[in-house]
JSON list of C-alpha atoms in Angstrom, two decimals:
[
{"chain": "A", "resi": 6, "resn": "MET", "atom": "CA", "xyz": [-17.22, -24.30, 4.16]},
{"chain": "A", "resi": 7, "resn": "SER", "atom": "CA", "xyz": [-20.09, -25.79, 6.19]},
{"chain": "A", "resi": 8, "resn": "LEU", "atom": "CA", "xyz": [-23.78, -25.06, 5.64]},
{"chain": "A", "resi": 9, "resn": "VAL", "atom": "CA", "xyz": [-23.87, -23.15, 8.93]},
{"chain": "A", "resi": 10, "resn": "ASP", "atom": "CA", "xyz": [-20.97, -20.93, 7.82]},
{"chain": "A", "resi": 11, "resn": "SER", "atom": "CA", "xyz": [-22.72, -20.24, 4.52]},
{"chain": "A", "resi": 12, "resn": "ILE", "atom": "CA", "xyz": [-25.94, -19.25, 6.29]},
{"chain": "A", "resi": 13, "resn": "GLN", "atom": "CA", "xyz": [-24.06, -17.00, 8.73]},
{"chain": "A", "resi": 14, "resn": "LYS", "atom": "CA", "xyz": [-22.42, -15.15, 5.83]},
{"chain": "A", "resi": 15, "resn": "VAL", "atom": "CA", "xyz": [-25.82, -14.50, 4.23]},
{"chain": "A", "resi": 16, "resn": "PHE", "atom": "CA", "xyz": [-27.61, -13.32, 7.40]},
{"chain": "A", "resi": 17, "resn": "VAL", "atom": "CA", "xyz": [-25.81, -10.27, 8.79]},
{"chain": "A", "resi": 18, "resn": "PRO", "atom": "CA", "xyz": [-26.21, -9.63, 12.56]},
{"chain": "A", "resi": 19, "resn": "ILE", "atom": "CA", "xyz": [-28.74, -6.99, 13.60]},
{"chain": "A", "resi": 20, "resn": "HIS", "atom": "CA", "xyz": [-27.79, -4.31, 16.11]},
{"chain": "A", "resi": 21, "resn": "LYS", "atom": "CA", "xyz": [-29.75, -4.59, 19.36]},
{"chain": "A", "resi": 22, "resn": "GLU", "atom": "CA", "xyz": [-30.99, -0.98, 19.01]},
{"chain": "A", "resi": 23, "resn": "GLY", "atom": "CA", "xyz": [-32.92, -2.05, 15.92]},
{"chain": "A", "resi": 24, "resn": "TRP", "atom": "CA", "xyz": [-35.09, -4.81, 17.37]},
{"chain": "A", "resi": 25, "resn": "PRO", "atom": "CA", "xyz": [-37.74, -2.48, 18.93]},
{"chain": "A", "resi": 26, "resn": "PHE", "atom": "CA", "xyz": [-38.18, -0.72, 15.59]},
{"chain": "A", "resi": 27, "resn": "ILE", "atom": "CA", "xyz": [-38.32, -3.99, 13.68]},
{"chain": "A", "resi": 28, "resn": "GLY", "atom": "CA", "xyz": [-40.98, -5.24, 16.11]},
{"chain": "A", "resi": 29, "resn": "ILE", "atom": "CA", "xyz": [-43.06, -2.08, 15.64]},
{"chain": "A", "resi": 30, "resn": "PHE", "atom": "CA", "xyz": [-42.80, -2.34, 11.84]},
{"chain": "A", "resi": 31, "resn": "ALA", "atom": "CA", "xyz": [-43.83, -6.00, 11.98]},
{"chain": "A", "resi": 32, "resn": "LEU", "atom": "CA", "xyz": [-46.81, -5.27, 14.25]},
{"chain": "A", "resi": 33, "resn": "VAL", "atom": "CA", "xyz": [-48.01, -2.44, 12.02]},
{"chain": "A", "resi": 34, "resn": "THR", "atom": "CA", "xyz": [-47.64, -4.77, 9.02]},
{"chain": "A", "resi": 35, "resn": "ILE", "atom": "CA", "xyz": [-49.97, -7.31, 10.61]},
{"chain": "A", "resi": 36, "resn": "VAL", "atom": "CA", "xyz": [-52.54, -4.62, 11.45]},
{"chain": "A", "resi": 37, "resn": "LEU", "atom": "CA", "xyz": [-52.39, -3.22, 7.91]},
{"chain": "A", "resi": 38, "resn": "GLY", "atom": "CA", "xyz": [-52.89, -6.71, 6.52]},
{"chain": "A", "resi": 39, "resn": "MET", "atom": "CA", "xyz": [-56.04, -7.10, 8.62]},
{"chain": "A", "resi": 40, "resn": "ILE", "atom": "CA", "xyz": [-57.37, -3.82, 7.20]},
{"chain": "A", "resi": 41, "resn": "TRP", "atom": "CA", "xyz": [-56.52, -4.48, 3.55]},
{"chain": "A", "resi": 42, "resn": "GLU", "atom": "CA", "xyz": [-54.41, -7.35, 2.22]},
{"chain": "A", "resi": 43, "resn": "PRO", "atom": "CA", "xyz": [-52.29, -5.31, -0.27]},
{"chain": "A", "resi": 44, "resn": "LEU", "atom": "CA", "xyz": [-51.14, -3.10, 2.61]},
{"chain": "A", "resi": 45, "resn": "PHE", "atom": "CA", "xyz": [-49.63, -6.18, 4.26]},
{"chain": "A", "resi": 46, "resn": "PHE", "atom": "CA", "xyz": [-47.10, -6.51, 1.43]},
{"chain": "A", "resi": 47, "resn": "VAL", "atom": "CA", "xyz": [-46.25, -2.80, 1.65]},
{"chain": "A", "resi": 48, "resn": "GLY", "atom": "CA", "xyz": [-45.61, -3.21, 5.37]},
{"chain": "A", "resi": 49, "resn": "LEU", "atom": "CA", "xyz": [-43.58, -6.35, 4.72]},
{"chain": "A", "resi": 50, "resn": "VAL", "atom": "CA", "xyz": [-41.26, -4.43, 2.40]},
{"chain": "A", "resi": 51, "resn": "LEU", "atom": "CA", "xyz": [-40.86, -1.65, 4.97]},
{"chain": "A", "resi": 52, "resn": "THR", "atom": "CA", "xyz": [-40.16, -4.18, 7.73]},
{"chain": "A", "resi": 53, "resn": "ALA", "atom": "CA", "xyz": [-37.50, -5.80, 5.55]},
{"chain": "A", "resi": 54, "resn": "TRP", "atom": "CA", "xyz": [-35.94, -2.38, 4.94]},
{"chain": "A", "resi": 55, "resn": "CYS", "atom": "CA", "xyz": [-35.94, -1.61, 8.68]},
{"chain": "A", "resi": 56, "resn": "THR", "atom": "CA", "xyz": [-34.19, -4.92, 9.36]},
{"chain": "A", "resi": 57, "resn": "TYR", "atom": "CA", "xyz": [-31.65, -4.13, 6.63]},
{"chain": "A", "resi": 58, "resn": "PHE", "atom": "CA", "xyz": [-31.07, -0.65, 8.05]},
{"chain": "A", "resi": 59, "resn": "PHE", "atom": "CA", "xyz": [-30.03, -1.95, 11.47]},
{"chain": "A", "resi": 60, "resn": "ARG", "atom": "CA", "xyz": [-27.58, -4.57, 10.18]},
{"chain": "A", "resi": 61, "resn": "ASP", "atom": "CA", "xyz": [-24.26, -4.68, 12.00]},
{"chain": "A", "resi": 62, "resn": "PRO", "atom": "CA", "xyz": [-21.71, -6.64, 9.94]},
{"chain": "A", "resi": 63, "resn": "GLU", "atom": "CA", "xyz": [-18.29, -7.64, 11.22]},
{"chain": "A", "resi": 64, "resn": "ARG", "atom": "CA", "xyz": [-15.38, -5.61, 9.88]},
{"chain": "A", "resi": 65, "resn": "THR", "atom": "CA", "xyz": [-11.64, -6.27, 9.56]},
{"chain": "A", "resi": 66, "resn": "THR", "atom": "CA", "xyz": [-9.73, -3.23, 10.86]},
{"chain": "A", "resi": 67, "resn": "PRO", "atom": "CA", "xyz": [-6.02, -2.76, 10.11]},
{"chain": "A", "resi": 68, "resn": "LEU", "atom": "CA", "xyz": [-4.11, -2.32, 13.38]},
{"chain": "A", "resi": 69, "resn": "ASP", "atom": "CA", "xyz": [-1.78, 0.50, 12.42]},
{"chain": "A", "resi": 70, "resn": "ASP", "atom": "CA", "xyz": [-1.34, 3.68, 14.47]},
{"chain": "A", "resi": 71, "resn": "ASP", "atom": "CA", "xyz": [-0.24, 5.56, 11.35]},
{"chain": "A", "resi": 72, "resn": "ILE", "atom": "CA", "xyz": [-3.67, 5.44, 9.72]},
{"chain": "A", "resi": 73, "resn": "VAL", "atom": "CA", "xyz": [-7.19, 6.76, 10.30]},
{"chain": "A", "resi": 74, "resn": "VAL", "atom": "CA", "xyz": [-10.05, 4.46, 9.33]},
{"chain": "A", "resi": 75, "resn": "SER", "atom": "CA", "xyz": [-13.54, 5.55, 8.38]},
{"chain": "A", "resi": 76, "resn": "PRO", "atom": "CA", "xyz": [-15.97, 5.80, 11.30]},
{"chain": "A", "resi": 77, "resn": "ALA", "atom": "CA", "xyz": [-18.95, 5.26, 9.01]},
{"chain": "A", "resi": 78, "resn": "ASP", "atom": "CA", "xyz": [-20.22, 3.57, 5.88]},
{"chain": "A", "resi": 79, "resn": "GLY", "atom": "CA", "xyz": [-21.15, 5.99, 3.13]},
{"chain": "A", "resi": 80, "resn": "VAL", "atom": "CA", "xyz": [-19.79, 8.42, 0.57]},
{"chain": "A", "resi": 81, "resn": "VAL", "atom": "CA", "xyz": [-16.94, 10.84, 1.24]},
{"chain": "A", "resi": 82, "resn": "SER", "atom": "CA", "xyz": [-18.80, 14.12, 0.75]},
{"chain": "A", "resi": 83, "resn": "ALA", "atom": "CA", "xyz": [-16.18, 16.71, 1.72]},
{"chain": "A", "resi": 84, "resn": "ILE", "atom": "CA", "xyz": [-12.45, 17.07, 2.42]},
{"chain": "A", "resi": 85, "resn": "GLY", "atom": "CA", "xyz": [-10.85, 20.35, 3.45]},
{"chain": "A", "resi": 86, "resn": "PRO", "atom": "CA", "xyz": [-9.68, 22.78, 6.14]},
{"chain": "A", "resi": 87, "resn": "VAL", "atom": "CA", "xyz": [-12.36, 23.80, 8.64]},
{"chain": "A", "resi": 88, "resn": "VAL", "atom": "CA", "xyz": [-12.43, 25.26, 12.16]},
{"chain": "A", "resi": 89, "resn": "PRO", "atom": "CA", "xyz": [-13.88, 22.49, 14.39]},
{"chain": "A", "resi": 90, "resn": "PRO", "atom": "CA", "xyz": [-17.14, 23.04, 16.33]},
{"chain": "A", "resi": 91, "resn": "GLU", "atom": "CA", "xyz": [-16.55, 25.08, 19.46]},
{"chain": "A", "resi": 92, "resn": "GLU", "atom": "CA", "xyz": [-17.82, 22.42, 21.86]},
{"chain": "A", "resi": 93, "resn": "LEU", "atom": "CA", "xyz": [-14.94, 20.08, 20.95]},
{"chain": "A", "resi": 94, "resn": "GLY", "atom": "CA", "xyz": [-12.42, 22.47, 22.52]},
{"chain": "A", "resi": 95, "resn": "LEU", "atom": "CA", "xyz": [-9.92, 22.13, 19.66]},
{"chain": "A", "resi": 96, "resn": "GLY", "atom": "CA", "xyz": [-9.24, 25.83, 19.27]},
{"chain": "A", "resi": 97, "resn": "ASP", "atom": "CA", "xyz": [-9.82, 28.35, 16.50]},
{"chain": "A", "resi": 98, "resn": "ASP", "atom": "CA", "xyz": [-7.29, 27.04, 13.97]},
{"chain": "A", "resi": 99, "resn": "GLU", "atom": "CA", "xyz": [-8.33, 25.08, 10.92]},
{"chain": "A", "resi": 100, "resn": "TRP", "atom": "CA", "xyz": [-8.16, 21.28, 10.99]},
{"chain": "A", "resi": 101, "resn": "THR", "atom": "CA", "xyz": [-8.55, 18.86, 8.10]},
{"chain": "A", "resi": 102, "resn": "ARG", "atom": "CA", "xyz": [-12.15, 17.65, 8.03]},
{"chain": "A", "resi": 103, "resn": "ILE", "atom": "CA", "xyz": [-13.26, 14.55, 6.16]},
{"chain": "A", "resi": 104, "resn": "SER", "atom": "CA", "xyz": [-17.02, 14.02, 5.99]},
{"chain": "A", "resi": 105, "resn": "VAL", "atom": "CA", "xyz": [-18.76, 10.71, 5.28]},
{"chain": "A", "resi": 106, "resn": "PHE", "atom": "CA", "xyz": [-22.44, 10.93, 4.34]},
{"chain": "A", "resi": 107, "resn": "MET", "atom": "CA", "xyz": [-24.72, 7.99, 5.19]},
{"chain": "A", "resi": 108, "resn": "ASN", "atom": "CA", "xyz": [-27.97, 7.51, 3.31]},
{"chain": "A", "resi": 109, "resn": "VAL", "atom": "CA", "xyz": [-30.90, 5.40, 4.54]},
{"chain": "A", "resi": 110, "resn": "PHE", "atom": "CA", "xyz": [-29.36, 2.26, 2.98]},
{"chain": "A", "resi": 111, "resn": "SER", "atom": "CA", "xyz": [-25.95, 2.59, 4.68]},
{"chain": "A", "resi": 112, "resn": "VAL", "atom": "CA", "xyz": [-24.84, 0.68, 7.77]},
{"chain": "A", "resi": 113, "resn": "HIS", "atom": "CA", "xyz": [-25.36, 3.21, 10.57]},
{"chain": "A", "resi": 114, "resn": "VAL", "atom": "CA", "xyz": [-23.19, 1.68, 13.28]},
{"chain": "A", "resi": 115, "resn": "ASN", "atom": "CA", "xyz": [-20.28, 4.06, 13.95]},
{"chain": "A", "resi": 116, "resn": "ARG", "atom": "CA", "xyz": [-16.70, 2.95, 14.68]},
{"chain": "A", "resi": 117, "resn": "ALA", "atom": "CA", "xyz": [-13.66, 4.68, 16.17]},
{"chain": "A", "resi": 118, "resn": "PRO", "atom": "CA", "xyz": [-11.26, 6.07, 13.53]},
{"chain": "A", "resi": 119, "resn": "VAL", "atom": "CA", "xyz": [-8.16, 5.60, 15.73]},
{"chain": "A", "resi": 120, "resn": "ARG", "atom": "CA", "xyz": [-7.18, 4.02, 19.03]},
{"chain": "A", "resi": 121, "resn": "GLY", "atom": "CA", "xyz": [-6.69, 6.07, 22.17]},
{"chain": "A", "resi": 122, "resn": "GLU", "atom": "CA", "xyz": [-8.38, 7.53, 25.23]},
{"chain": "A", "resi": 123, "resn": "ILE", "atom": "CA", "xyz": [-11.68, 9.37, 24.88]},
{"chain": "A", "resi": 124, "resn": "SER", "atom": "CA", "xyz": [-10.88, 12.68, 26.55]},
{"chain": "A", "resi": 125, "resn": "LYS", "atom": "CA", "xyz": [-14.15, 14.43, 25.76]},
{"chain": "A", "resi": 126, "resn": "ILE", "atom": "CA", "xyz": [-17.71, 13.70, 24.63]},
{"chain": "A", "resi": 127, "resn": "ALA", "atom": "CA", "xyz": [-19.72, 16.77, 23.68]},
{"chain": "A", "resi": 128, "resn": "TYR", "atom": "CA", "xyz": [-23.41, 16.67, 22.73]},
{"chain": "A", "resi": 129, "resn": "LYS", "atom": "CA", "xyz": [-24.94, 19.70, 21.00]},
{"chain": "A", "resi": 130, "resn": "PRO", "atom": "CA", "xyz": [-28.68, 20.04, 20.24]},
{"chain": "A", "resi": 131, "resn": "GLY", "atom": "CA", "xyz": [-29.56, 21.61, 16.92]},
{"chain": "A", "resi": 132, "resn": "LYS", "atom": "CA", "xyz": [-31.48, 21.49, 13.68]},
{"chain": "A", "resi": 133, "resn": "PHE", "atom": "CA", "xyz": [-32.20, 18.57, 11.34]},
{"chain": "A", "resi": 134, "resn": "LEU", "atom": "CA", "xyz": [-31.03, 19.95, 8.01]},
{"chain": "A", "resi": 135, "resn": "ASN", "atom": "CA", "xyz": [-29.96, 17.68, 5.17]},
{"chain": "A", "resi": 136, "resn": "ALA", "atom": "CA", "xyz": [-26.72, 16.15, 6.51]},
{"chain": "A", "resi": 137, "resn": "ASP", "atom": "CA", "xyz": [-25.11, 16.49, 3.08]},
{"chain": "A", "resi": 138, "resn": "LEU", "atom": "CA", "xyz": [-25.12, 20.29, 3.43]},
{"chain": "A", "resi": 139, "resn": "ASP", "atom": "CA", "xyz": [-21.88, 21.83, 4.66]},
{"chain": "A", "resi": 140, "resn": "LYS", "atom": "CA", "xyz": [-23.66, 23.99, 7.26]},
{"chain": "A", "resi": 141, "resn": "ALA", "atom": "CA", "xyz": [-25.09, 20.85, 8.89]},
{"chain": "A", "resi": 142, "resn": "SER", "atom": "CA", "xyz": [-21.75, 20.42, 10.69]},
{"chain": "A", "resi": 143, "resn": "ARG", "atom": "CA", "xyz": [-22.44, 23.54, 12.74]},
{"chain": "A", "resi": 144, "resn": "GLU", "atom": "CA", "xyz": [-26.24, 23.82, 12.80]},
{"chain": "A", "resi": 145, "resn": "ASN", "atom": "CA", "xyz": [-27.49, 20.23, 13.21]},
{"chain": "A", "resi": 146, "resn": "GLU", "atom": "CA", "xyz": [-27.81, 18.13, 16.33]},
{"chain": "A", "resi": 147, "resn": "ARG", "atom": "CA", "xyz": [-24.49, 16.37, 16.87]},
{"chain": "A", "resi": 148, "resn": "ASN", "atom": "CA", "xyz": [-22.34, 14.41, 19.28]},
{"chain": "A", "resi": 149, "resn": "GLY", "atom": "CA", "xyz": [-18.54, 14.65, 19.22]},
{"chain": "A", "resi": 150, "resn": "LEU", "atom": "CA", "xyz": [-15.78, 12.42, 20.57]},
{"chain": "A", "resi": 151, "resn": "VAL", "atom": "CA", "xyz": [-12.25, 13.71, 21.08]},
{"chain": "A", "resi": 152, "resn": "ILE", "atom": "CA", "xyz": [-9.72, 10.87, 21.12]},
{"chain": "A", "resi": 153, "resn": "GLU", "atom": "CA", "xyz": [-6.14, 11.21, 22.40]},
{"chain": "A", "resi": 154, "resn": "SER", "atom": "CA", "xyz": [-4.38, 9.16, 19.71]},
{"chain": "A", "resi": 155, "resn": "PRO", "atom": "CA", "xyz": [-0.67, 8.38, 19.21]},
{"chain": "A", "resi": 156, "resn": "TYR", "atom": "CA", "xyz": [-0.63, 11.41, 16.87]},
{"chain": "A", "resi": 157, "resn": "GLY", "atom": "CA", "xyz": [-2.48, 13.77, 19.17]},
{"chain": "A", "resi": 158, "resn": "GLN", "atom": "CA", "xyz": [-6.12, 14.73, 19.36]},
{"chain": "A", "resi": 159, "resn": "ILE", "atom": "CA", "xyz": [-8.49, 13.46, 16.69]},
{"chain": "A", "resi": 160, "resn": "ALA", "atom": "CA", "xyz": [-12.23, 14.14, 16.79]},
{"chain": "A", "resi": 161, "resn": "THR", "atom": "CA", "xyz": [-15.16, 12.37, 15.20]},
{"chain": "A", "resi": 162, "resn": "VAL", "atom": "CA", "xyz": [-18.63, 13.92, 15.23]},
{"chain": "A", "resi": 163, "resn": "GLN", "atom": "CA", "xyz": [-21.97, 12.19, 14.72]},
{"chain": "A", "resi": 164, "resn": "VAL", "atom": "CA", "xyz": [-24.25, 14.62, 12.85]},
{"chain": "A", "resi": 165, "resn": "ALA", "atom": "CA", "xyz": [-28.01, 14.08, 12.68]},
{"chain": "A", "resi": 166, "resn": "GLY", "atom": "CA", "xyz": [-29.66, 14.52, 9.30]},
{"chain": "A", "resi": 167, "resn": "LEU", "atom": "CA", "xyz": [-32.98, 15.37, 7.71]},
{"chain": "A", "resi": 168, "resn": "ILE", "atom": "CA", "xyz": [-34.55, 12.05, 8.74]},
{"chain": "A", "resi": 169, "resn": "ALA", "atom": "CA", "xyz": [-32.28, 11.05, 11.63]},
{"chain": "A", "resi": 170, "resn": "ARG", "atom": "CA", "xyz": [-33.76, 12.06, 14.96]},
{"chain": "A", "resi": 171, "resn": "ARG", "atom": "CA", "xyz": [-31.70, 10.07, 17.40]},
{"chain": "A", "resi": 172, "resn": "ILE", "atom": "CA", "xyz": [-27.95, 9.95, 18.00]},
{"chain": "A", "resi": 173, "resn": "LEU", "atom": "CA", "xyz": [-26.75, 7.17, 20.31]},
{"chain": "A", "resi": 174, "resn": "CYS", "atom": "CA", "xyz": [-23.26, 7.01, 21.81]},
{"chain": "A", "resi": 175, "resn": "PHE", "atom": "CA", "xyz": [-22.17, 3.97, 23.81]},
{"chain": "A", "resi": 176, "resn": "ALA", "atom": "CA", "xyz": [-18.73, 5.29, 24.78]},
{"chain": "A", "resi": 177, "resn": "ASN", "atom": "CA", "xyz": [-17.76, 7.23, 27.91]},
{"chain": "A", "resi": 178, "resn": "GLU", "atom": "CA", "xyz": [-15.13, 9.83, 28.72]},
{"chain": "A", "resi": 179, "resn": "GLY", "atom": "CA", "xyz": [-11.92, 8.35, 30.08]},
{"chain": "A", "resi": 180, "resn": "GLU", "atom": "CA", "xyz": [-12.37, 5.01, 28.31]},
{"chain": "A", "resi": 181, "resn": "GLN", "atom": "CA", "xyz": [-9.78, 3.47, 26.02]},
{"chain": "A", "resi": 182, "resn": "ILE", "atom": "CA", "xyz": [-11.13, 2.70, 22.57]},
{"chain": "A", "resi": 183, "resn": "ALA", "atom": "CA", "xyz": [-9.62, 0.62, 19.76]},
{"chain": "A", "resi": 184, "resn": "ALA", "atom": "CA", "xyz": [-9.58, 1.60, 16.10]},
{"chain": "A", "resi": 185, "resn": "GLY", "atom": "CA", "xyz": [-12.66, 0.11, 14.45]},
{"chain": "A", "resi": 186, "resn": "GLU", "atom": "CA", "xyz": [-14.46, -0.43, 17.75]},
{"chain": "A", "resi": 187, "resn": "ARG", "atom": "CA", "xyz": [-18.18, 0.37, 17.75]},
{"chain": "A", "resi": 188, "resn": "PHE", "atom": "CA", "xyz": [-19.03, 3.51, 19.70]},
{"chain": "A", "resi": 189, "resn": "GLY", "atom": "CA", "xyz": [-22.48, 4.57, 18.51]},
{"chain": "A", "resi": 190, "resn": "ILE", "atom": "CA", "xyz": [-25.29, 4.53, 15.99]},
{"chain": "A", "resi": 191, "resn": "ILE", "atom": "CA", "xyz": [-27.47, 7.15, 14.30]},
{"chain": "A", "resi": 192, "resn": "ARG", "atom": "CA", "xyz": [-31.01, 6.25, 13.28]},
{"chain": "A", "resi": 193, "resn": "PHE", "atom": "CA", "xyz": [-32.15, 6.90, 9.72]},
{"chain": "A", "resi": 194, "resn": "GLY", "atom": "CA", "xyz": [-29.70, 8.92, 7.63]},
{"chain": "A", "resi": 195, "resn": "SER", "atom": "CA", "xyz": [-26.87, 11.17, 8.79]},
{"chain": "A", "resi": 196, "resn": "ARG", "atom": "CA", "xyz": [-23.17, 12.00, 8.55]},
{"chain": "A", "resi": 197, "resn": "LEU", "atom": "CA", "xyz": [-19.85, 11.60, 10.35]},
{"chain": "A", "resi": 198, "resn": "ASP", "atom": "CA", "xyz": [-17.20, 14.33, 10.41]},
{"chain": "A", "resi": 199, "resn": "ILE", "atom": "CA", "xyz": [-13.58, 13.52, 11.27]},
{"chain": "A", "resi": 200, "resn": "TYR", "atom": "CA", "xyz": [-11.28, 16.36, 12.36]},
{"chain": "A", "resi": 201, "resn": "LEU", "atom": "CA", "xyz": [-7.58, 15.64, 11.85]},
{"chain": "A", "resi": 202, "resn": "PRO", "atom": "CA", "xyz": [-4.38, 17.62, 12.51]},
{"chain": "A", "resi": 203, "resn": "LYS", "atom": "CA", "xyz": [-2.77, 19.05, 9.40]},
{"chain": "A", "resi": 204, "resn": "SER", "atom": "CA", "xyz": [-0.03, 16.43, 9.58]},
{"chain": "A", "resi": 205, "resn": "ALA", "atom": "CA", "xyz": [-2.61, 13.85, 8.44]},
{"chain": "A", "resi": 206, "resn": "VAL", "atom": "CA", "xyz": [-2.61, 13.20, 4.69]},
{"chain": "A", "resi": 207, "resn": "PRO", "atom": "CA", "xyz": [-6.02, 12.30, 3.17]},
{"chain": "A", "resi": 208, "resn": "GLN", "atom": "CA", "xyz": [-6.04, 8.98, 1.31]},
{"chain": "A", "resi": 209, "resn": "VAL", "atom": "CA", "xyz": [-9.56, 9.23, -0.17]},
{"chain": "A", "resi": 210, "resn": "ALA", "atom": "CA", "xyz": [-11.34, 11.47, -2.65]},
{"chain": "A", "resi": 211, "resn": "VAL", "atom": "CA", "xyz": [-14.75, 13.16, -2.62]},
{"chain": "A", "resi": 212, "resn": "GLY", "atom": "CA", "xyz": [-17.32, 10.78, -4.06]},
{"chain": "A", "resi": 213, "resn": "GLN", "atom": "CA", "xyz": [-15.49, 7.66, -2.92]},
{"chain": "A", "resi": 214, "resn": "ASN", "atom": "CA", "xyz": [-17.38, 4.98, -0.99]},
{"chain": "A", "resi": 215, "resn": "ALA", "atom": "CA", "xyz": [-16.08, 4.31, 2.52]},
{"chain": "A", "resi": 216, "resn": "ILE", "atom": "CA", "xyz": [-16.52, 1.28, 4.76]},
{"chain": "A", "resi": 217, "resn": "ALA", "atom": "CA", "xyz": [-16.55, 1.80, 8.53]},
{"chain": "A", "resi": 218, "resn": "GLY", "atom": "CA", "xyz": [-13.55, 0.29, 10.28]},
{"chain": "A", "resi": 219, "resn": "GLU", "atom": "CA", "xyz": [-11.84, -0.70, 7.01]},
{"chain": "A", "resi": 220, "resn": "THR", "atom": "CA", "xyz": [-11.37, 2.18, 4.57]},
{"chain": "A", "resi": 221, "resn": "VAL", "atom": "CA", "xyz": [-8.22, 4.22, 5.26]},
{"chain": "A", "resi": 222, "resn": "LEU", "atom": "CA", "xyz": [-9.22, 7.89, 5.24]},
{"chain": "A", "resi": 223, "resn": "ALA", "atom": "CA", "xyz": [-5.82, 9.39, 6.07]},
{"chain": "A", "resi": 224, "resn": "GLY", "atom": "CA", "xyz": [-2.29, 8.51, 7.07]},
{"chain": "A", "resi": 225, "resn": "PHE", "atom": "CA", "xyz": [0.55, 9.98, 9.14]},
{"chain": "A", "resi": 226, "resn": "GLY", "atom": "CA", "xyz": [4.21, 9.95, 8.14]},
{"chain": "A", "resi": 227, "resn": "SER", "atom": "CA", "xyz": [6.39, 10.66, 5.12]},
{"chain": "A", "resi": 228, "resn": "GLU", "atom": "CA", "xyz": [5.29, 7.50, 3.29]},
{"chain": "A", "resi": 229, "resn": "TYR", "atom": "CA", "xyz": [1.76, 8.87, 2.92]},
{"chain": "A", "resi": 230, "resn": "LYS", "atom": "CA", "xyz": [1.21, 11.25, 0.05]},
{"chain": "A", "resi": 231, "resn": "LEU", "atom": "CA", "xyz": [-1.99, 12.75, -1.34]},
{"chain": "A", "resi": 232, "resn": "ARG", "atom": "CA", "xyz": [-3.48, 10.17, -3.69]},
{"chain": "A", "resi": 233, "resn": "VAL", "atom": "CA", "xyz": [-4.34, 11.09, -7.26]},
{"chain": "A", "resi": 234, "resn": "THR", "atom": "CA", "xyz": [-7.62, 9.47, -8.30]},
{"chain": "A", "resi": 235, "resn": "ARG", "atom": "CA", "xyz": [-9.96, 9.35, -11.25]},
{"chain": "A", "resi": 236, "resn": "LYS", "atom": "CA", "xyz": [-13.48, 8.14, -11.89]},
{"chain": "A", "resi": 237, "resn": "GLY", "atom": "CA", "xyz": [-14.34, 5.79, -14.69]}
]
């Protein structure tokens, strides 16, 4: 491995949406340092955190239509039957929802859970409750994508959190999207909900860490069975 390769593995790419914030943090750090030297080091730490927050690492996504990959980095906070938000147009029946909670140290770039055509994008203004609360799925600001996958409609919803105040979506209705492809970012703490048909079998457990574009959340077909897990 060359020196350049080694350096590239250490320094993770930064998402373009982060550079304005990093610049503001850096400028404020300089001003604070001019006021009182110890404040410079406080600002330096915060600037480093801001840079870390907007990192956008490469991911290796399995190309398999029978699986659903995580759209976000974070902790699986809920799995169970839920009626999807009305704006998604998925009806009044219960779907299997898997929620992934992102804290302020998680990678916040969001990736498509499956391949297919984006048939609907629905933005809904709302509150900024703690994204880890179950009611945040219905009361918080959110943006949903409905994807026409090989196994039918699958939806993923970006949910703003207590600190997050800006949901960004780079995708458009009618576009084809690949599993693991970047489609958006949420600034400063939030959650992703994935709504799956009941034929999908969850392959993760509550409390498990998920990696966007890599962790298999669920699978379709007789070979996928509900996994038994334990902590320890």
